[in-house]
Coordinates of C-alpha atoms in Angstrom, one line a residue:
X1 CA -24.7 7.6 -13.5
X2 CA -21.6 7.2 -11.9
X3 CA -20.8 8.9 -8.8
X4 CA -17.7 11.8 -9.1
X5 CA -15.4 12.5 -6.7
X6 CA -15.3 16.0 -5.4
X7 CA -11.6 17.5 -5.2
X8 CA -9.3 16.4 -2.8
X9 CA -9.0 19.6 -1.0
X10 CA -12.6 19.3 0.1
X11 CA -12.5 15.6 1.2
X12 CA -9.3 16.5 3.6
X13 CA -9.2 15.0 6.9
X14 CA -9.3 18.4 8.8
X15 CA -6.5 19.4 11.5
X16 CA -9.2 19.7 14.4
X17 CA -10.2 15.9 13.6
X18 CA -6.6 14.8 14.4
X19 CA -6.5 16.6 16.7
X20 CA -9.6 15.2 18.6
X21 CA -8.1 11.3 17.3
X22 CA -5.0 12.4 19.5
X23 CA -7.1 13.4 22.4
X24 CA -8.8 10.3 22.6
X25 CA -5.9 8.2 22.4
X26 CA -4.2 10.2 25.2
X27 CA -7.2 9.6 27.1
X28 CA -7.3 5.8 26.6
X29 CA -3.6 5.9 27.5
X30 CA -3.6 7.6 30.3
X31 CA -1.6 11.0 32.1
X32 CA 1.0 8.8 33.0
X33 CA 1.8 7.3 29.7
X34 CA 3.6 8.4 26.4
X35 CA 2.6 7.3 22.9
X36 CA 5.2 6.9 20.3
X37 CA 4.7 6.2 16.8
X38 CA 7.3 6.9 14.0
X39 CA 6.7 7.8 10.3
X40 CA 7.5 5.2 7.8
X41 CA 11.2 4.4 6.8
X42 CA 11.6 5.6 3.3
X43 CA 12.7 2.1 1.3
X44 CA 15.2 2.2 -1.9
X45 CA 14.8 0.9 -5.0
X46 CA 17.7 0.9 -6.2
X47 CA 21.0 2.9 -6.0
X48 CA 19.5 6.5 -5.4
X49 CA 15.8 6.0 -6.7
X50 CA 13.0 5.5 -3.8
X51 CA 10.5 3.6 -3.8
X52 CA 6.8 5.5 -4.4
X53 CA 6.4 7.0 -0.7
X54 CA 3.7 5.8 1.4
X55 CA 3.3 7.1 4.7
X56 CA 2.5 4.5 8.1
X57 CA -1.3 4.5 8.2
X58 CA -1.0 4.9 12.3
X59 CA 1.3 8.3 11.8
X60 CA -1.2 9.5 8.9
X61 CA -4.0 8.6 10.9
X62 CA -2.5 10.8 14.6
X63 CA -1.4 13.8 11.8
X64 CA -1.9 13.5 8.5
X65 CA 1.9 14.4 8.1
X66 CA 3.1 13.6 5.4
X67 CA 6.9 13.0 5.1
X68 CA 9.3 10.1 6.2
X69 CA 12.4 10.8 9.0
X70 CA 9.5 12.2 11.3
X71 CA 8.7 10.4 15.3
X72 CA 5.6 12.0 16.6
X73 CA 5.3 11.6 20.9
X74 CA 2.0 12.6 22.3
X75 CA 2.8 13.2 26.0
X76 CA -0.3 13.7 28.0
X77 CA -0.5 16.9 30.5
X78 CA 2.5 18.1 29.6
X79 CA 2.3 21.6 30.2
X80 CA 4.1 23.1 27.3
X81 CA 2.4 20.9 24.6
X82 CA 1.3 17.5 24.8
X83 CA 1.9 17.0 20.9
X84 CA 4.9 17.0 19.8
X85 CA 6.6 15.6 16.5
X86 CA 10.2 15.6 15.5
X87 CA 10.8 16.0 11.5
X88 CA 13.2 17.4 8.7
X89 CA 14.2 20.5 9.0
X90 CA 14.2 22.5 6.4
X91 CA 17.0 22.1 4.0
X92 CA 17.7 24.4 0.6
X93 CA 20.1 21.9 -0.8
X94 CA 18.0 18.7 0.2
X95 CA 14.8 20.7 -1.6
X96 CA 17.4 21.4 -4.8
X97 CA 17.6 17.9 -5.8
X98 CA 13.9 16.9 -3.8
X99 CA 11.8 19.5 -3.5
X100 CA 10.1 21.7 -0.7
X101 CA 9.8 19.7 2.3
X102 CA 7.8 20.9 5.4
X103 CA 10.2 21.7 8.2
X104 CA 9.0 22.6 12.2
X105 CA 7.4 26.1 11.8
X106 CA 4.7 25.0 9.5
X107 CA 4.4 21.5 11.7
X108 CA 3.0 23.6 14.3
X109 CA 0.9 26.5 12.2
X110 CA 0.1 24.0 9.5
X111 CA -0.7 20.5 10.7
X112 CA -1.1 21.5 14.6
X113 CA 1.4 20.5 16.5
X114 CA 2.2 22.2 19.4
X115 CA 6.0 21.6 19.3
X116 CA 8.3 21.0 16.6
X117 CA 11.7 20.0 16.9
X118 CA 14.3 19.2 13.7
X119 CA 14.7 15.0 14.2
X120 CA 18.6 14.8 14.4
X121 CA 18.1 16.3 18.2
X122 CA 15.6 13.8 19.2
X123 CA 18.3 11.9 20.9
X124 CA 19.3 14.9 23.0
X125 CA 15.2 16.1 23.3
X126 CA 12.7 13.5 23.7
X127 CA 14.5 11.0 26.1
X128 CA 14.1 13.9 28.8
X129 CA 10.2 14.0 27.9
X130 CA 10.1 10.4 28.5
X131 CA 11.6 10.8 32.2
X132 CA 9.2 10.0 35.2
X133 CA 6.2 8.1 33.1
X134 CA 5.3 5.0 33.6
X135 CA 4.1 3.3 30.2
X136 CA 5.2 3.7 26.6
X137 CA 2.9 3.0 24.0
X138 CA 4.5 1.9 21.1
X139 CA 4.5 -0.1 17.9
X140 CA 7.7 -2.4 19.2
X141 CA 9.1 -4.9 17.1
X142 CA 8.1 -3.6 13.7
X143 CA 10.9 -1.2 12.8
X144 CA 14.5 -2.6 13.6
X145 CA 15.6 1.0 13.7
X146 CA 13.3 2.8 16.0
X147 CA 12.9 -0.2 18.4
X148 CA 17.1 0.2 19.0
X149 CA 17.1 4.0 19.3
X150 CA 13.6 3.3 21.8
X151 CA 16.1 1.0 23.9
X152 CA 19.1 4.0 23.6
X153 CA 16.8 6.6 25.1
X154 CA 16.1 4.3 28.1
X155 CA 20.0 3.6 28.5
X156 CA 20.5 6.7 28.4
X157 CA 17.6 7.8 31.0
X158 CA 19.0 5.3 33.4
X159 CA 22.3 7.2 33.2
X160 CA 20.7 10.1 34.1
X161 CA 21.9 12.0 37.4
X162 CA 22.5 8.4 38.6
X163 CA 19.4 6.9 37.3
X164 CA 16.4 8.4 35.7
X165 CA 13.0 7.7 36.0
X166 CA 12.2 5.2 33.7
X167 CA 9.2 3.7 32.1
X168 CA 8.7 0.3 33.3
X169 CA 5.8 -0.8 30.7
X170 CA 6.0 -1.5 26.9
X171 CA 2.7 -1.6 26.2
X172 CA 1.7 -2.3 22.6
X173 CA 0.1 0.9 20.8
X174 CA -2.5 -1.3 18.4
X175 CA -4.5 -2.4 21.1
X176 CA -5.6 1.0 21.5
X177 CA -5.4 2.9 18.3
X178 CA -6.2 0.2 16.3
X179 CA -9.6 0.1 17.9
X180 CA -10.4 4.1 17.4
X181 CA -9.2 3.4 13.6
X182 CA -11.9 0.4 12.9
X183 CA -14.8 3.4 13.2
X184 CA -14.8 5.5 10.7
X185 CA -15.8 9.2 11.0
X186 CA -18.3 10.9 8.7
X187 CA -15.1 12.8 7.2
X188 CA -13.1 9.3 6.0
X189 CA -16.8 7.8 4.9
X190 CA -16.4 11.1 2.6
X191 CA -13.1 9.9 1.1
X192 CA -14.0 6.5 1.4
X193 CA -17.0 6.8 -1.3
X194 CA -14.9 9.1 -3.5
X195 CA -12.4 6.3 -3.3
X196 CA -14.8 4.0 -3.9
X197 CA -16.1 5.9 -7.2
X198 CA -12.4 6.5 -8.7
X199 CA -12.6 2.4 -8.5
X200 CA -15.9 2.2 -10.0
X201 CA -14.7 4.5 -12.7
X202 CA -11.3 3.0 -13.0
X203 CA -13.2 -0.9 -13.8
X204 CA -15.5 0.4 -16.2
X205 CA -12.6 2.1 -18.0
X206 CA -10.6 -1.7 -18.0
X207 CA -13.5 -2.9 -19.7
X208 CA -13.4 -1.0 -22.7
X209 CA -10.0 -2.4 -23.4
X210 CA -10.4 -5.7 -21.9
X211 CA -10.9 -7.9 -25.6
X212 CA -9.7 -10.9 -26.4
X213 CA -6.2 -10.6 -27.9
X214 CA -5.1 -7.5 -25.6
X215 CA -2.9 -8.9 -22.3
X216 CA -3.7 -8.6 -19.0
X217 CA -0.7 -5.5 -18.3
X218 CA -2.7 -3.6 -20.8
X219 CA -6.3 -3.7 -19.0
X220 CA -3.9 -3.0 -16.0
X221 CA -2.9 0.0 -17.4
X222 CA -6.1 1.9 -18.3
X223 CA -6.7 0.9 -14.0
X224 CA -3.6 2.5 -13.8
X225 CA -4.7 5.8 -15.8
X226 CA -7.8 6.7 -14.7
X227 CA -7.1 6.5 -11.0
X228 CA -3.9 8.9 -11.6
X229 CA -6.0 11.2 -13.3
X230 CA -8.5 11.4 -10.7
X231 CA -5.6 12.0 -8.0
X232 CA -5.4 8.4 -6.7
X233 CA -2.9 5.7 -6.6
X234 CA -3.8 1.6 -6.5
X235 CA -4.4 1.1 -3.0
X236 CA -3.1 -2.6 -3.8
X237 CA -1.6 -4.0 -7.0
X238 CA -3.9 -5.0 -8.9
X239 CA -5.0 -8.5 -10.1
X240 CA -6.0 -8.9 -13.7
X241 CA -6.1 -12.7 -14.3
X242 CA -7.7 -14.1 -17.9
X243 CA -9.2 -17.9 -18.1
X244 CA -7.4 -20.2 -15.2
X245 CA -5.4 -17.2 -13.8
X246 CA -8.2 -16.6 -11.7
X247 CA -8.2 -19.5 -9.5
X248 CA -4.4 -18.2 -8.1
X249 CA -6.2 -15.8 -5.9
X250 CA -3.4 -13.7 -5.5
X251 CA -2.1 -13.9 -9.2
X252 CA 0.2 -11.1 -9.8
X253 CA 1.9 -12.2 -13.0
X254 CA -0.6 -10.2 -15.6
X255 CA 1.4 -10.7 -18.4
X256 CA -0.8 -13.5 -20.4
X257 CA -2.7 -12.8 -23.4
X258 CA -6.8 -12.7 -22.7
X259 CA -8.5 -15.6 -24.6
X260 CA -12.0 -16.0 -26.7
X261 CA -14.6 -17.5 -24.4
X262 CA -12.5 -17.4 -21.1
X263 CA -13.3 -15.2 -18.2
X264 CA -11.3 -12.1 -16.7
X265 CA -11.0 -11.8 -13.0
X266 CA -10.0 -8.1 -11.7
X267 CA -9.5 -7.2 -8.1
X268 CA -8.4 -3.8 -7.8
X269 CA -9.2 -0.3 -5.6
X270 CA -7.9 2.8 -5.4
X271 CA -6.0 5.1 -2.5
X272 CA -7.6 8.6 -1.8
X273 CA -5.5 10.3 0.9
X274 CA -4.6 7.2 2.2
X275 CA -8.1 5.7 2.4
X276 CA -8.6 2.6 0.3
X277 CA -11.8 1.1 -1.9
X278 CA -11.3 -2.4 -3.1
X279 CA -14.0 -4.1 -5.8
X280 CA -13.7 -7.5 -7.7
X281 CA -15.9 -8.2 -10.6
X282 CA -15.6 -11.2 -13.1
X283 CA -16.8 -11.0 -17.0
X284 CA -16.8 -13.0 -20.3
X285 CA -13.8 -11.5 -22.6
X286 CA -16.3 -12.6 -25.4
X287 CA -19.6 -10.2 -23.9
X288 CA -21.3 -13.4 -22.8
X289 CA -21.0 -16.6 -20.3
X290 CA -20.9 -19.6 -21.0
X291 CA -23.9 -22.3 -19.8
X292 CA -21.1 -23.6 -16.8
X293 CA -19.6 -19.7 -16.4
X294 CA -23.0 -18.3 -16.4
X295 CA -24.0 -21.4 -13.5
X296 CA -21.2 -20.3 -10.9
X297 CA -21.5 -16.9 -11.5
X298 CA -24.9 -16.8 -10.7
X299 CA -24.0 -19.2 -7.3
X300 CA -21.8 -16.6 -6.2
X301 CA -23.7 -13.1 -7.0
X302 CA -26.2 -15.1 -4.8
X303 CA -23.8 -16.1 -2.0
X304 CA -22.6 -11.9 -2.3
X305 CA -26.3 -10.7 -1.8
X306 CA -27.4 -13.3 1.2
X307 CA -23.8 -12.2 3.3
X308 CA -24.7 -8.5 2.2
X309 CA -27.6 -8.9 4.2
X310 CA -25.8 -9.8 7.1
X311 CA -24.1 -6.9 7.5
X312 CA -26.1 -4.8 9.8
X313 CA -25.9 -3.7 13.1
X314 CA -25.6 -6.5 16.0
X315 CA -24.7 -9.1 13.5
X316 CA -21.2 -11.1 14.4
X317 CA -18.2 -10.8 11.6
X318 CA -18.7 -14.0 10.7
X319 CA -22.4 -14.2 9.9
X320 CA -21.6 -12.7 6.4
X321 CA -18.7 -15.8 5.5
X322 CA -21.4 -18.0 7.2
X323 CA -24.2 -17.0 5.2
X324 CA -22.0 -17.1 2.0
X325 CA -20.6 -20.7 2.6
X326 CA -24.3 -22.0 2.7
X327 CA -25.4 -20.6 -0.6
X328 CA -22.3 -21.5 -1.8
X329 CA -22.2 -25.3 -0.6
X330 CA -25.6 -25.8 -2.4
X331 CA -25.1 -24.4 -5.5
X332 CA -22.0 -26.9 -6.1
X333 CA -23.9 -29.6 -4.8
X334 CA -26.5 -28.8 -7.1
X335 CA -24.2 -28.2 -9.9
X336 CA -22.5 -31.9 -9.4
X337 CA -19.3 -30.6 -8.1
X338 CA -19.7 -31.4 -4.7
X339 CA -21.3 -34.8 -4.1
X340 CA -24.3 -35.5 -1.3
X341 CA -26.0 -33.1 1.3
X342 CA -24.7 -29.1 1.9
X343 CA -24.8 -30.0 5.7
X344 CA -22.3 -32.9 5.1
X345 CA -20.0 -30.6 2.8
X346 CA -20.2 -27.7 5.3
X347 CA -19.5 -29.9 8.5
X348 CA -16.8 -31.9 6.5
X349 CA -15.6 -28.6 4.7
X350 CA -15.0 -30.2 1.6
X351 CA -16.6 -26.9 0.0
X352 CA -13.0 -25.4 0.7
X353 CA -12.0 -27.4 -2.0
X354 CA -13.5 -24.3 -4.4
X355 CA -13.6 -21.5 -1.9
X356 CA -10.6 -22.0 0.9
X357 CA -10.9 -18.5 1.6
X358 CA -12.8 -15.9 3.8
X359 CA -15.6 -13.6 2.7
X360 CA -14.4 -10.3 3.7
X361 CA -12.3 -8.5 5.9
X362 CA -11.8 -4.5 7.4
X363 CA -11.1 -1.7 5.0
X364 CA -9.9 1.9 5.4
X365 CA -6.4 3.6 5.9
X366 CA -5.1 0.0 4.9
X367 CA -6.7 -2.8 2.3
X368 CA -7.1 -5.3 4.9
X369 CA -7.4 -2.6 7.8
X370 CA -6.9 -2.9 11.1
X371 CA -9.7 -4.2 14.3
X372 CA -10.2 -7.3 16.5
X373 CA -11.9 -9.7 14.4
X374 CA -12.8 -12.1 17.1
X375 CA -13.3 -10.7 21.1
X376 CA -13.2 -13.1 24.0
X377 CA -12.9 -15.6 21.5
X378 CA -16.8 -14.6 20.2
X379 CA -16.8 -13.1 16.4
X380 CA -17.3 -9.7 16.8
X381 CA -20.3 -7.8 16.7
X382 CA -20.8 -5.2 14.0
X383 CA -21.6 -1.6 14.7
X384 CA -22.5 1.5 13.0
X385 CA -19.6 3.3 10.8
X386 CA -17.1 -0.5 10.5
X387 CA -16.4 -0.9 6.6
X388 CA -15.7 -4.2 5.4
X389 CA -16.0 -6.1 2.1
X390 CA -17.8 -8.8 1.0
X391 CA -15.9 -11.1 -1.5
X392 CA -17.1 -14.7 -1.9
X393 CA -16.0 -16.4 -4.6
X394 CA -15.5 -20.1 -6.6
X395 CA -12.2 -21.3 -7.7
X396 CA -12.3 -24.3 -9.9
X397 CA -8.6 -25.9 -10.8
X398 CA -7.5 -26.4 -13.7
X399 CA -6.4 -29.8 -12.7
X400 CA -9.0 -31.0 -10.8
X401 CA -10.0 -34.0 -12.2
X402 CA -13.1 -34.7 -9.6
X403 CA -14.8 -32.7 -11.1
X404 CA -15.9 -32.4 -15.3
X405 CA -13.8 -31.4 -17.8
X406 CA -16.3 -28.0 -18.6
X407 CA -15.7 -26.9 -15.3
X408 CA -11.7 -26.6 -15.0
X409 CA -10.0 -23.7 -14.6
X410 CA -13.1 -21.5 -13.8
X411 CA -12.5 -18.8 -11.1
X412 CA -15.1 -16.2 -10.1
X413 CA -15.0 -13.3 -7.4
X414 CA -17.8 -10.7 -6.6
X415 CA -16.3 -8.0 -4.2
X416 CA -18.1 -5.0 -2.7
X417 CA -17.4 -2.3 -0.1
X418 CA -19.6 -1.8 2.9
X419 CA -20.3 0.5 5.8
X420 CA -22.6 -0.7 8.4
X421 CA -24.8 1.9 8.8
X422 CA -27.4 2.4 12.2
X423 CA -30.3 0.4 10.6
X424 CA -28.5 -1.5 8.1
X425 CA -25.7 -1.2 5.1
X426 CA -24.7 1.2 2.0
X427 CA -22.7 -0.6 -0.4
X428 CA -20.1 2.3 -1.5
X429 CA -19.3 0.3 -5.0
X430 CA -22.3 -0.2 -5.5
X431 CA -22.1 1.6 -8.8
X432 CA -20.2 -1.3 -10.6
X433 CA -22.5 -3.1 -12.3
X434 CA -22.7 -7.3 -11.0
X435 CA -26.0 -8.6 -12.3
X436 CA -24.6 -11.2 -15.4
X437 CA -27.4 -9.5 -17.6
X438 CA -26.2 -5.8 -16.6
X439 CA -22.7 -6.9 -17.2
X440 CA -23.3 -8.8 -20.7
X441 CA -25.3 -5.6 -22.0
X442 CA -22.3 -3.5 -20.9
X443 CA -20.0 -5.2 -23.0
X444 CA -22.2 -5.5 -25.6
X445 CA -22.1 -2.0 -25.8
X446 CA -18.0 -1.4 -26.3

């Protein structure tokens, strides 16, 4: 049975949980520090049409507000408020043509603020906020925009009554709230699984329609379909590669027709709230592997389960990739592809030949989500609520004439979500069937 999500309404991030993430980056930061972080630029199309809006995970993460033009300053001990975001204000003839925007007043009694000002008088407002501290946290060098109006506002401070107060550190706001983000609370392990189970749901659907014949757009769409009927958008586009495809790990094209005995690679997750799942599974267009798909398959599932295992509390990053790259390394010696000892192919990393990549990274707010991987040059260690995934795979080129002809143009991928929990893991996709006999009677069934 197949996990449902509940509605979104009761996964919501609640306002007293951003308001306690605010806290505790005010309290990293300091009383003599301001944070700044600004909403994400709204990007055109074309002409008048917008892109789909997404908003800046770090913004969503500090408020869970919603719109673009918005700059939200947390100014710890500041007596009349220490949260304070600049937005739209309301407009009747902007909502005629774009709908009902948001505006200050329900910025304060509706996402809990404590001040609200319209954001064409931040130049006039928030430089005077700024006056007399000594650090600015912020995100500088990402947005053109914001980092010249940041520089304005500190002209103009210094013009101030013959020469404000000004800040005299930039100090980069990731290395504190990108920390707080790589820990997820009980509330975003909620969304995450319901993320998690619109991707389950959204894969078995591609399934169904995933036949010899049909192209890859078209098993794109039903992905597409069921996780806008369950409220979610992709949290990535997805990657729906027939036969060779697959060993272009980032294959975007998914226009080609899927072919009689070839495998189909999808890598796809959904978005819930901003939270994102991400699953990779690999299956026989025709309901059954062949003797050489069936081999590598099996080499990877194996390589998935040993850096599974690794995920547990205390165990570095990189013990999972580690792990993987051993049962990985003997299976294609075994196999012939790789000639003489693992330990030679490891040491020499001749093994990158068919996997060059990594076997995970984070996941949350973004697809490859933010966090140290390595600290003091050590691979970090792994604590209770981190979420990564677990994605070895085996890409064999279509060109690669080292190895035999029955093996070209084979490309497999096995990818799972997983929270390390306090004695161990839950794998949150676990739903999605990997076993190559779970999978063959599951097509069989269509």
């Amino acid at each position: 049975m197949i996990p449902t999500a509940p509605g979104l309404a009761a996964l919501a991030i609640t306002p007293e949980e951003f308001a306690r993430r605010r806290h505790q980056l005010m309290q990293m930061a300091g009383e003599d520090a301001v944070l700044l972080v600004a909403a994400a630029t709204e990007r055109m199309r074309n002409a008048d049409a917008a892109w789909p809006y997404r908003q800046d995970s770090d913004f969503h993460y500090l408020g869970g507000f919603p719109e673009p033009d918005a700059v939200l300053a947390l100014l710890p001990g500041r007596r009349h408020g220490e949260v304070v975001l600049f937005c739209r204000e309301r407009d009747p003839a902007h909502e005629l043509w774009h709908g009902q925007t948001i505006g200050t007043e329900r910025a304060v009694t509706e996402y809990g603020m404590d001040d609200a000002f319209p954001i064409e008088d931040i130049d006039d407002i928030l430089p005077g906020m700024i006056e007399g501290r000594g650090r600015v946290y912020c995100h500088f060098g990402r947005e053109p925009e914001f980092d010249a109006q940041l520089l304005g506002w500190m002209r103009k401070l210094r013009q101030l009554r013959g020469g404000g107060v000004v800040p005299k550190e930039f100090v980069a706001l990731g290395h504190l709230l990108h920390d707080l983000r790589l820990y997820k609370s009980r509330a975003e392990l909620k969304l995450m699984r319901a993320s998690a189970a619109i991707a389950v749901e959204a894969h078995l659907a591609a399934l169904q329609v995933a036949l010899p014949g049909n192209r890859e757009y078209e098993v794109e769409a039903e992905l597409l379909r069921v996780m806008r009927r369950r409220g979610a958008v992709p949290a990535f586009a997805p990657i729906i590669a027939g036969g060779a495809n697959a060993c272009a790990m980032h294959y975007r094209a998914d226009r080609a027709p899927l072919t009689h005995g070839e495998l189909l690679l999808i890598d796809a997750g959904a978005e819930l709230d901003c939270y994102a799942s991400d699953i990779s599974r690999t299956f026989p267009l025709n309901g059954r592997y062949s003797r050489e798909q069936r081999a590598l398959y099996d080499v990877v599932l194996t390589a998935q389960l040993a850096a599974i295992d690794e995920v547990r509390p205390g165990r570095p990053f990189s013990a999972a990739h580690t792990a993987a790259v051993r049962v990985l390394t003997e299976g294609l010696c075994q196999l012939g592809l790789l000639k003489g000892s693992a330990d030679a192919a490891i040491a020499e990393e001749s093994y990158k030949r068919f996997f060059p990549a990594k076997t995970g990274h984070w996941l949350g707010l973004d697809v490859h989500d933010v966090g140290d991987y390595r600290i003091d040059g050590e691979s970090r260690l792994l604590e209770p609520d981190m979420v990564l995934t677990v994605e070895p795979g085996l890409y064999v080129a279509p060109d690669d004439r080292s190895v035999a002809e029955r093996w070209r143009g084979i490309g497999i991928r096995i990818e799972d979500d997983v929270v390390v929990t306090r004695d161990g893991n839950e794998v949150l996709t676990a739903a999605m069937p990997k076993q190559a006999d779970e999978i063959e009677a599951l097509l069989a069934a269509r």
